[in-house]
Structures are given as C-alpha cells and as structure tokens.
Short mmCIF file of C-alpha atoms and ligand atoms in Angstrom, two decimals:
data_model
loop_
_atom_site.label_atom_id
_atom_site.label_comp_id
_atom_site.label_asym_id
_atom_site.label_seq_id
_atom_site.Cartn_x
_atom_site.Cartn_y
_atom_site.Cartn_z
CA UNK A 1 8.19 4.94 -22.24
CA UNK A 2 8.73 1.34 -23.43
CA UNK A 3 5.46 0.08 -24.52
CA UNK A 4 5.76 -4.01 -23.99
CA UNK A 5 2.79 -6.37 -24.84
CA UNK A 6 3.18 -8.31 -21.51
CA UNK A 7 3.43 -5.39 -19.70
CA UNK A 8 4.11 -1.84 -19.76
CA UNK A 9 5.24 -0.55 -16.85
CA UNK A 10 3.44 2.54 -15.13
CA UNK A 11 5.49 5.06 -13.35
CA UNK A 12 9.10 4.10 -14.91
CA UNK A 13 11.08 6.99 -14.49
CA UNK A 14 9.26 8.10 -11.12
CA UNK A 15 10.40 4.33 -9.45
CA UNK A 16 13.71 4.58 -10.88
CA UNK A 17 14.46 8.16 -9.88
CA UNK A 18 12.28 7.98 -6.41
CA UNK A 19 14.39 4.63 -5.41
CA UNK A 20 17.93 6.68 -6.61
CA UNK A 21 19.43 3.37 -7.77
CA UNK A 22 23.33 3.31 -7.23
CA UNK A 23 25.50 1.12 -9.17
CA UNK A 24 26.60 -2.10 -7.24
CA UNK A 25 23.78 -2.25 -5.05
CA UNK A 26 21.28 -4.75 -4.09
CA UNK A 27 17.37 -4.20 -4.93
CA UNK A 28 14.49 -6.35 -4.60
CA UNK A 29 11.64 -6.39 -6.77
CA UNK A 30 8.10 -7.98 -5.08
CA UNK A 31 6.72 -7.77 -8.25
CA UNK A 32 8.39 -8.63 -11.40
CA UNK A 33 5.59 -9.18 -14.33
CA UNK A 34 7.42 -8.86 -17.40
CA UNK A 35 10.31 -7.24 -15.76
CA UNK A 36 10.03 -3.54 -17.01
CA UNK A 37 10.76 -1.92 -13.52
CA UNK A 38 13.25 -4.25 -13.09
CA UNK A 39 15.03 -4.36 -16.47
CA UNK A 40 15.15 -0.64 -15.97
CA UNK A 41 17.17 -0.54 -12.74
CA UNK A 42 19.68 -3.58 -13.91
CA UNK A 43 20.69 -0.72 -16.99
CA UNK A 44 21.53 1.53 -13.94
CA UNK A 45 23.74 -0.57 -12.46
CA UNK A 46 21.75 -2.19 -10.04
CA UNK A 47 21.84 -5.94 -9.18
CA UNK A 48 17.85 -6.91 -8.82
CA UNK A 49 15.81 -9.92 -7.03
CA UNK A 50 12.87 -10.21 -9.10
CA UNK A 51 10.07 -11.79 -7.16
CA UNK A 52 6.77 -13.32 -8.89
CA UNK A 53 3.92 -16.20 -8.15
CA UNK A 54 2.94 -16.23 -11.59
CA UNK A 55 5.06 -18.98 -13.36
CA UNK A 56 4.12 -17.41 -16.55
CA UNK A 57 5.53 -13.93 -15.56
CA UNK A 58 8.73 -16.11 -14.12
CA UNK A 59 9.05 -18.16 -17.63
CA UNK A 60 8.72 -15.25 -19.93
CA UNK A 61 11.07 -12.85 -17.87
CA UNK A 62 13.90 -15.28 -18.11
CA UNK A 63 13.96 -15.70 -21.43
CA UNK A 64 13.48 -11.92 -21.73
CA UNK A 65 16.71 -11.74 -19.25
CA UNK A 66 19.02 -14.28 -21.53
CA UNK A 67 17.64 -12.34 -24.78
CA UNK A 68 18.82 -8.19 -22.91
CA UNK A 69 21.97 -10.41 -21.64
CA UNK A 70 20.80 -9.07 -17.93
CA UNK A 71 21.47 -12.76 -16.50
CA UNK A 72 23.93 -12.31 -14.02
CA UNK A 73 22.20 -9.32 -12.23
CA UNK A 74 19.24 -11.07 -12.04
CA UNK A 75 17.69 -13.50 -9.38
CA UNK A 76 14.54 -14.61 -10.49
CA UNK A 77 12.43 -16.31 -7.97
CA UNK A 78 8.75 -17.69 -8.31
CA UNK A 79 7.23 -17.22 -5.02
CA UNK A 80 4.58 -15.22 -3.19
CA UNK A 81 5.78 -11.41 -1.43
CA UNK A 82 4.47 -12.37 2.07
CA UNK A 83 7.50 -14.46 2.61
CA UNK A 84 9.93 -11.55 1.05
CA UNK A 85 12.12 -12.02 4.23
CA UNK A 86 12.40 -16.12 3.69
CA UNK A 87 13.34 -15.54 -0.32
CA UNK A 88 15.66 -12.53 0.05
CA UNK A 89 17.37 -14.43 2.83
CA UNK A 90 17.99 -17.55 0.52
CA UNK A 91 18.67 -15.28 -2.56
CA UNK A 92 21.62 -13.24 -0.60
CA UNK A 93 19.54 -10.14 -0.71
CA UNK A 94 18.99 -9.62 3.25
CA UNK A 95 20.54 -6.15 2.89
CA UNK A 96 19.13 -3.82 0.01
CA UNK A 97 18.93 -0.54 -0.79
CA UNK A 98 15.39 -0.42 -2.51
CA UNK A 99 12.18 -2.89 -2.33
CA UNK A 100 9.48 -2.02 -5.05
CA UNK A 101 6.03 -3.64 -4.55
CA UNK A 102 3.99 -2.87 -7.96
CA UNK A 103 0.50 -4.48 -7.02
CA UNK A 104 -2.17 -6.37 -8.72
CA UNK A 105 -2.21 -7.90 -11.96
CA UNK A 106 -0.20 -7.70 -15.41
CA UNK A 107 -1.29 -6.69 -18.60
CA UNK A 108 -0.34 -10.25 -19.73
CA UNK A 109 -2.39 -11.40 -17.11
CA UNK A 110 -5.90 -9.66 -17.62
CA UNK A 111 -5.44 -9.57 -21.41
CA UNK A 112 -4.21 -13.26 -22.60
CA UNK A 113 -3.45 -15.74 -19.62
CA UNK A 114 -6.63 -17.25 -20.16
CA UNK A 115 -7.54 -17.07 -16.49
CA UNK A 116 -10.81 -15.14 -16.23
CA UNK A 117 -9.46 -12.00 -14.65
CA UNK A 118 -11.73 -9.90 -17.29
CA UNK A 119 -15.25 -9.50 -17.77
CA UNK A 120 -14.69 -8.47 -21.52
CA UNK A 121 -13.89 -11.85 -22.17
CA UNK A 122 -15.51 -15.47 -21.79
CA UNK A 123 -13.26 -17.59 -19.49
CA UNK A 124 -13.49 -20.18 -16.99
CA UNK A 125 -13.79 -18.03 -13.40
CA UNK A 126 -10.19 -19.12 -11.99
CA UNK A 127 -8.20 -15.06 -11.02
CA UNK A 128 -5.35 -17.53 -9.65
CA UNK A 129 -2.47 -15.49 -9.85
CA UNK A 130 -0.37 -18.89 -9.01
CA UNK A 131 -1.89 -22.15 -10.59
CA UNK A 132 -0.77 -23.47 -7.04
CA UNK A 133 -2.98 -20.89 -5.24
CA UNK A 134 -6.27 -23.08 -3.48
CA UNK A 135 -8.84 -21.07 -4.07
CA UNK A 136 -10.48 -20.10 -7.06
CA UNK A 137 -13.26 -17.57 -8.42
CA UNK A 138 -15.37 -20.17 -9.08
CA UNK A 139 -15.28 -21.79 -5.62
CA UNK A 140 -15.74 -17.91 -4.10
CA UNK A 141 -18.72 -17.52 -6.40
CA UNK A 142 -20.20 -20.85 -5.66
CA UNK A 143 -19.57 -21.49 -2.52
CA UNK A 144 -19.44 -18.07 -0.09
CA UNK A 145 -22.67 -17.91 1.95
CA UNK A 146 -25.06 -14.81 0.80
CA UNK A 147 -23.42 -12.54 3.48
CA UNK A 148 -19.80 -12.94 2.68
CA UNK A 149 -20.35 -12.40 -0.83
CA UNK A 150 -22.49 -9.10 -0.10
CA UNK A 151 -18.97 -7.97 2.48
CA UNK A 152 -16.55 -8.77 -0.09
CA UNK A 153 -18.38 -6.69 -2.73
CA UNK A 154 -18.89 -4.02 0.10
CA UNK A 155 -15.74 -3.80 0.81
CA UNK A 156 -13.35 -4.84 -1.53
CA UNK A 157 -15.01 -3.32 -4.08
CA UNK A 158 -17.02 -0.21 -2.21
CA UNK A 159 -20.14 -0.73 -4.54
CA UNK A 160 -23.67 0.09 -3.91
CA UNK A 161 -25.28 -2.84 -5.23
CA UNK A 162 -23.44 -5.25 -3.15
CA UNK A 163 -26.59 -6.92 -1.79
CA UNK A 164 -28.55 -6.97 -4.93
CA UNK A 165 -25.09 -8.13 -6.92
CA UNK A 166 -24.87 -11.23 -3.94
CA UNK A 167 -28.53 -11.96 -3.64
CA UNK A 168 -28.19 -12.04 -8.02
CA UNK A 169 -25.47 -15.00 -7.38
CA UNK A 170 -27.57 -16.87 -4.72
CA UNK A 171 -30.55 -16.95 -7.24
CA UNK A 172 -28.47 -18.12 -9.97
CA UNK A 173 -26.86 -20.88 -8.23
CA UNK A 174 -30.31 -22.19 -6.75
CA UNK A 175 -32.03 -22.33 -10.29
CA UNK A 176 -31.66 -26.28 -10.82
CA UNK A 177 -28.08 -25.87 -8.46
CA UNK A 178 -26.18 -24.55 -11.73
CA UNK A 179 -22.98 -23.72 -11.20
CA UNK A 180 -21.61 -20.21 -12.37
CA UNK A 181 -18.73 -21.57 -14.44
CA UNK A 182 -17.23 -18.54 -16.48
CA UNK A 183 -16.56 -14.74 -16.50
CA UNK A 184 -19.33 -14.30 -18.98
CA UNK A 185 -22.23 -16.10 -17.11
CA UNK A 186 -21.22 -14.06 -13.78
CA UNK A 187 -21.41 -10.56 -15.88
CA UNK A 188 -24.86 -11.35 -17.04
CA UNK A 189 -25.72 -11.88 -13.28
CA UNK A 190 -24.24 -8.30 -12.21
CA UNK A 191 -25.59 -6.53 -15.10
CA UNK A 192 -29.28 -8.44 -14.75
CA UNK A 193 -29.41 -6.15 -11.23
CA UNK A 194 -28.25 -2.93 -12.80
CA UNK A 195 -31.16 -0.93 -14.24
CA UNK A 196 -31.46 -0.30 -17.67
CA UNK A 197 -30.06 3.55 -17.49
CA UNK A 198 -27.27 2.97 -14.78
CA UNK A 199 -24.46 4.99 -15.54
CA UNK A 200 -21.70 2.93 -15.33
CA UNK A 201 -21.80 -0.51 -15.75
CA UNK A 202 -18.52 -1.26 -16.95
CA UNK A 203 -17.36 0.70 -13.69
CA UNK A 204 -19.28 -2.02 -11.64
CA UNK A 205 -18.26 -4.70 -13.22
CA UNK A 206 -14.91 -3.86 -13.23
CA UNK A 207 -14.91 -3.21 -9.77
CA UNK A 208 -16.79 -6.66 -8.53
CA UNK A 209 -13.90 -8.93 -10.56
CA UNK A 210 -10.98 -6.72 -8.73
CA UNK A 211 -13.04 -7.27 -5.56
CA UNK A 212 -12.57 -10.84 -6.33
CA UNK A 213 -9.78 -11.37 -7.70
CA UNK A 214 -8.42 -9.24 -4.92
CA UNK A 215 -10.35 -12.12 -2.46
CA UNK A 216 -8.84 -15.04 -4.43
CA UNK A 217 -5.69 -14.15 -4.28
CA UNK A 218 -5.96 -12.96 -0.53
CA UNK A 219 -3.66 -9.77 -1.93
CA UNK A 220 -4.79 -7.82 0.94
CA UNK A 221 -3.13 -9.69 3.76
CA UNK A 222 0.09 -10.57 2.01
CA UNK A 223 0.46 -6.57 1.45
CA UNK A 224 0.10 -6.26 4.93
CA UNK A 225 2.80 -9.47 5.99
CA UNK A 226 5.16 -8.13 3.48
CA UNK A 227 5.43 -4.00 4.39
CA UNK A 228 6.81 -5.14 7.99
CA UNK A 229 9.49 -7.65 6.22
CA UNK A 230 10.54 -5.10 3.43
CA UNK A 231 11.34 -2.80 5.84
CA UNK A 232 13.54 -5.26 8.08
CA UNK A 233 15.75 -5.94 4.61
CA UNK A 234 16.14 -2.37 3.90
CA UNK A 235 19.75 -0.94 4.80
CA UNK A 236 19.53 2.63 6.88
CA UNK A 237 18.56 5.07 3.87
CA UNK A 238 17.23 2.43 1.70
CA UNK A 239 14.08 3.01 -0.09
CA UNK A 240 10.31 1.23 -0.49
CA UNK A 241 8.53 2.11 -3.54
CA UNK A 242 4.73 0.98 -3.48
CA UNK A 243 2.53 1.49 -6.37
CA UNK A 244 -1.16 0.89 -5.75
CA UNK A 245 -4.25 0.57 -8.19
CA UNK A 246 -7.21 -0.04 -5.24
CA UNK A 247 -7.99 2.50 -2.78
CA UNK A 248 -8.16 -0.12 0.40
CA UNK A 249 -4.26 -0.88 -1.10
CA UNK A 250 -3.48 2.62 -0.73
CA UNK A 251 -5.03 3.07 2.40
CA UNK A 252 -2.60 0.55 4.28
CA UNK A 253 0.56 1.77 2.74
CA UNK A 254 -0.51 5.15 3.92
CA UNK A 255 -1.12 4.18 7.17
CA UNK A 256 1.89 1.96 7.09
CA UNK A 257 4.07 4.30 6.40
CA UNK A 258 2.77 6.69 8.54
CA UNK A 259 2.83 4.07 11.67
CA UNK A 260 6.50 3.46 10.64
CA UNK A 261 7.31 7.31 10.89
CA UNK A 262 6.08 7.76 14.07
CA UNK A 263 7.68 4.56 15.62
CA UNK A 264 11.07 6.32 13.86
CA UNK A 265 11.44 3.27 11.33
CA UNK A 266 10.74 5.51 8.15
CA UNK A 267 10.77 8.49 6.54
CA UNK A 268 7.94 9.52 4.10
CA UNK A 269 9.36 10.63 0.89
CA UNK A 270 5.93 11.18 -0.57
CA UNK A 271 3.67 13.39 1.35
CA UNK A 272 1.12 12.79 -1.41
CA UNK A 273 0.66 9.60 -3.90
CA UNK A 274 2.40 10.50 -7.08
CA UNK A 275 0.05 9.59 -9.99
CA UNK A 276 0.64 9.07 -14.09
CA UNK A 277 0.72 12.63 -15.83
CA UNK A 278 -1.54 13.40 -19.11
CA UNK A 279 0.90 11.97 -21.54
CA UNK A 280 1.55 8.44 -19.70
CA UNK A 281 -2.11 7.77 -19.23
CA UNK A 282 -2.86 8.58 -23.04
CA UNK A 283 -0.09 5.83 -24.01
CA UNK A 284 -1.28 3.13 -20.82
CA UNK A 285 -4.80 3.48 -19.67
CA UNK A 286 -3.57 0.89 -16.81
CA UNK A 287 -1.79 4.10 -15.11
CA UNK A 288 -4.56 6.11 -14.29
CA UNK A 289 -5.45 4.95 -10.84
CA UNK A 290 -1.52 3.95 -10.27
CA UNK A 291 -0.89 5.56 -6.91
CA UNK A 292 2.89 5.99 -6.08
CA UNK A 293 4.20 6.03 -2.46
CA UNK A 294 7.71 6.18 -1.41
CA UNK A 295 9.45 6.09 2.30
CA UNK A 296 13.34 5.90 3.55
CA UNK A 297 14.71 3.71 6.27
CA UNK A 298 15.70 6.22 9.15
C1 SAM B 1 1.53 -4.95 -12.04
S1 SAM B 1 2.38 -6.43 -12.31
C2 SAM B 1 4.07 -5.96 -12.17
C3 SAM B 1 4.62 -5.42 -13.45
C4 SAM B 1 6.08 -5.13 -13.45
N1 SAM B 1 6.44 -4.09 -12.51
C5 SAM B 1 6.52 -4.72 -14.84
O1 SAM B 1 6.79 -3.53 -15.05
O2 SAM B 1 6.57 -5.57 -15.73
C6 SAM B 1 2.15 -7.28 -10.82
C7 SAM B 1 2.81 -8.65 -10.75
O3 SAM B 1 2.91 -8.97 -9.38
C8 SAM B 1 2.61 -10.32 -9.19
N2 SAM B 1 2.11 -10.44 -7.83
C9 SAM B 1 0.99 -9.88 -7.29
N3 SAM B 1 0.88 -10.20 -5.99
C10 SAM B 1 1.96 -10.97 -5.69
C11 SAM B 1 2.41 -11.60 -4.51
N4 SAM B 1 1.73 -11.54 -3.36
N5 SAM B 1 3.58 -12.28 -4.56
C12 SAM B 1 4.28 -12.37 -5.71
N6 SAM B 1 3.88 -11.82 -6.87
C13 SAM B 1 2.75 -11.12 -6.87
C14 SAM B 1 1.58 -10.64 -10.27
O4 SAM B 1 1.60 -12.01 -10.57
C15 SAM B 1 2.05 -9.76 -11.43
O5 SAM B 1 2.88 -10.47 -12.29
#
C-alpha cells in the first residue's frame, strides 16, 4: 500500500481491480485528495478527470502530477461533484468507463489544513471543504435554533445525547452572548454533558464534528445530485465505485443502486459493501469504516 502523508488511500487495489481499468479509456474521479486512487489508475493506462473543491487538494496534486510526469493523462479540475455532468462535459469526459466517488475528508484535511475538522486539535470552527463554501461551523454552531441543532446531531450523527449536546450549545452561547469560536471551546461543551464514566467520549465527539462537518458542507445532497449524473456519463458496462465512511452515506448508495437496478439502469456488482481487511486497517486506521460499493451500467 503506498502510505502518503496527504493521504493514503483506502481500498487501492479493490477500486482499481473492481473498476477493471482498460488502457485508453476515460475515468472520472469525484474525489481526487492527494490523487492516490487516481495516480493508481493513470499507471494502468487510464486517462483520469480528477475532480476536487479543496484548492489545497487541487494545488498539491498538480505539482504531485508534474513531479510522477502523469500530466497529460490528467485533467485536474477544482469544483464541487454535484455538477459532475457540467465539468465532465467541459473536460471532454461525457463518455467514461468508470466514476469513483471516495467521500468525506482527506487525511491532509483533518490532520494539517488548519480548518477545525478535528476535535484533537484547537482551531477556529470553519469544516469548509472549499474556502468559497458560505457556510461555516461557526455560523451552524452559533446561529441554528435549539431544534435544528438537536436534528442534525440526531441524525447526522445518530447520537443519544443530541438534546443535551444542543441544549449544552444554547447555554453556552447565552452566557454574556459568547460566541463559540474554536474546535476546542465546542469539545468542552459536548464533553461538559457526558457523565463522568461514559464510555466513549471520543466516539461522541467524533461523531458530532462529522455530523457537522457533514452539515457544512451540505455532503449529503450533493451525493444524492451527483449518483443520477455519474450514471448518465457512464458508457454501457462502465463502472461506479463509491466508498463511504457514514452510515446515512451508505444508506443512499444502497438504495441508489438498488433503485437503478430495478429501473434496469445498473447492475450491482457488490451484493455486500466490501470493507478494509486486518492488514490495511493496521497500516490506515482511516479504513475501518470505508464501505465499498460497486454497480455496472446495463
Ligand atoms: C477521502 S478524500 C479522497 C482521497 C483520494 N481518493 C486519495 O486517494 O487521495 C475526499 C476528497 O473529496 C473532496 N470532496 C468531498 N466532497 C466533495 C464534493 N462534493 N465535490 C468535490 N470534492 C469533494 C474532499 O475535498 C477531499 O479532498
């Protein structure tokens, strides 16, 4: 496995195998962090459109792409996956043979963008994957009435505190109308409603900032615009590869897929997720909840 400090990717060989890259042909990837899934399929002879809204994913992947001399079977376009149809269409790419979607965030992007995406470290609350995305953590934490906050940690996150967690935030901002300004401030606020034994606190805070930073970067709804598009660019036995790391992410490529199947647009090549065996998870923690989902243009 190539172990990168940007990002390693999770699932390598499965993708690669699962989308049966053929030389010559066109392949879109949704998401191209640091370009390992990518990279990977360019060495097989594919020719790759590497989408991204991070413009610090899109800045270090092209000079990663001059340095592997990759250049000229790579497109790299900063932009956001809900308009995949739009960018392949102005890229050239409006017939492909495989579409990977690899969700959520980088490794670069929890571990050293700076942008509050991690409760181990103290940053302003931002979770912007795109600097030119509107909303921010901060304004979701400050601003979202009592009940929204308690249904996007219900939901999103599927954690029993939710009303305690939302009723903690509503306190905090009333005290003298402070504002909860960084990742730090906003874990003492979820961990002042935890009792002193709970279990698993890092568990619940983990699973509040993905709730959120799911919310912020309304990841959600452009998974569910972009599935319906992918599938319009794929040739007739072309491939889409999803890999999930939420359970509500999973749950509409599953049904997805399974809507597609019926209505004779796809084939499921996965009847179950494939997930990270013993070895890959012991090298990248990140793969452990990777869920793996593959289905074929009829
Ligand atoms: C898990 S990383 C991909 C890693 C990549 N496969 C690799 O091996 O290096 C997910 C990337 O997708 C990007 N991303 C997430 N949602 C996106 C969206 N709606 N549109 C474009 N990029 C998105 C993130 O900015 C991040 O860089």
């Amino acid at each position: 496995m190539i172990l990168n400090s940007f990002h390693t990717p999770v699932l390598l060989t499965k993708v690669l195998d699962l989308l049966s890259i053929v030389p010559g042909k066109k392949y879109i990837d949704a998401t191209l962090g640091g370009g390992g899934h990518s990279l990977e399929i360019i060495k097989r002879g594919g020719k790759v459109l590497g989408i991204d809204q991070d413009e610090e994913a899109i800045t270090y992947v092209k000079k990663r792409a001059r340095e592997e001399n990759i250049n000229r079977n790579l497109i790299i376009c900063e932009g956001n996956f809900r308009n995949i149809e739009k960018i392949a269409r102005e890229n050239g790419f409006e017939r492909v043979d495989g579409i990977l979607f690899d969700l959520g965030v980088s490794s670069f992007q929890i571990d050293s963008s700076g942008r509050g995406f991690s409760f181990h470290k103290d940053e302003e609350l931002d979770m912007r994957m795109s600097k030119k995305g509107k909303t921010t953590a901060y304004d979701v934490i400050n601003h979202y009435r009592s009940e929204r906050l308690y249904e996007l940690f219900a939901q999103n996150a599927e954690e029993l505190n939710s009303r305690a967690i939302a009723d903690a935030v509503i306190r905090a901002r009333s005290i003298k109308k402070s504002e909860i300004r960084t990742t730090k401030e906003l874990s003492e606020i979820i961990e002042s409603v935890l009792k002193k034994e709970h279990p698993n606190k890092t568990a619940t805070l983990a699973r509040i900032f993905q709730a959120l930073r799911i919310e912020v970067n309304g990841e959600l709804e452009a998974l569910k615009e972009a599935l319906g598009d992918a599938i319009n660019l794929l040739n007739p036995n072309g491939r889409i590869a999803v890999i999930s790391f939420h359970s509500l992410e999973d749950r509409i490529v599953k049904r997805f897929f399974k809507r597609e199947e019926e209505g004779g647009r796809l084939e499921i090549v996965t009847k179950r997720p494939i997930q990270a065996d013993y070895n890959e998870v012991k090298q990248n923690k990140r793969a452990h909840s990777a869920k793996l989902r593959v289905a074929q243009k009829i």
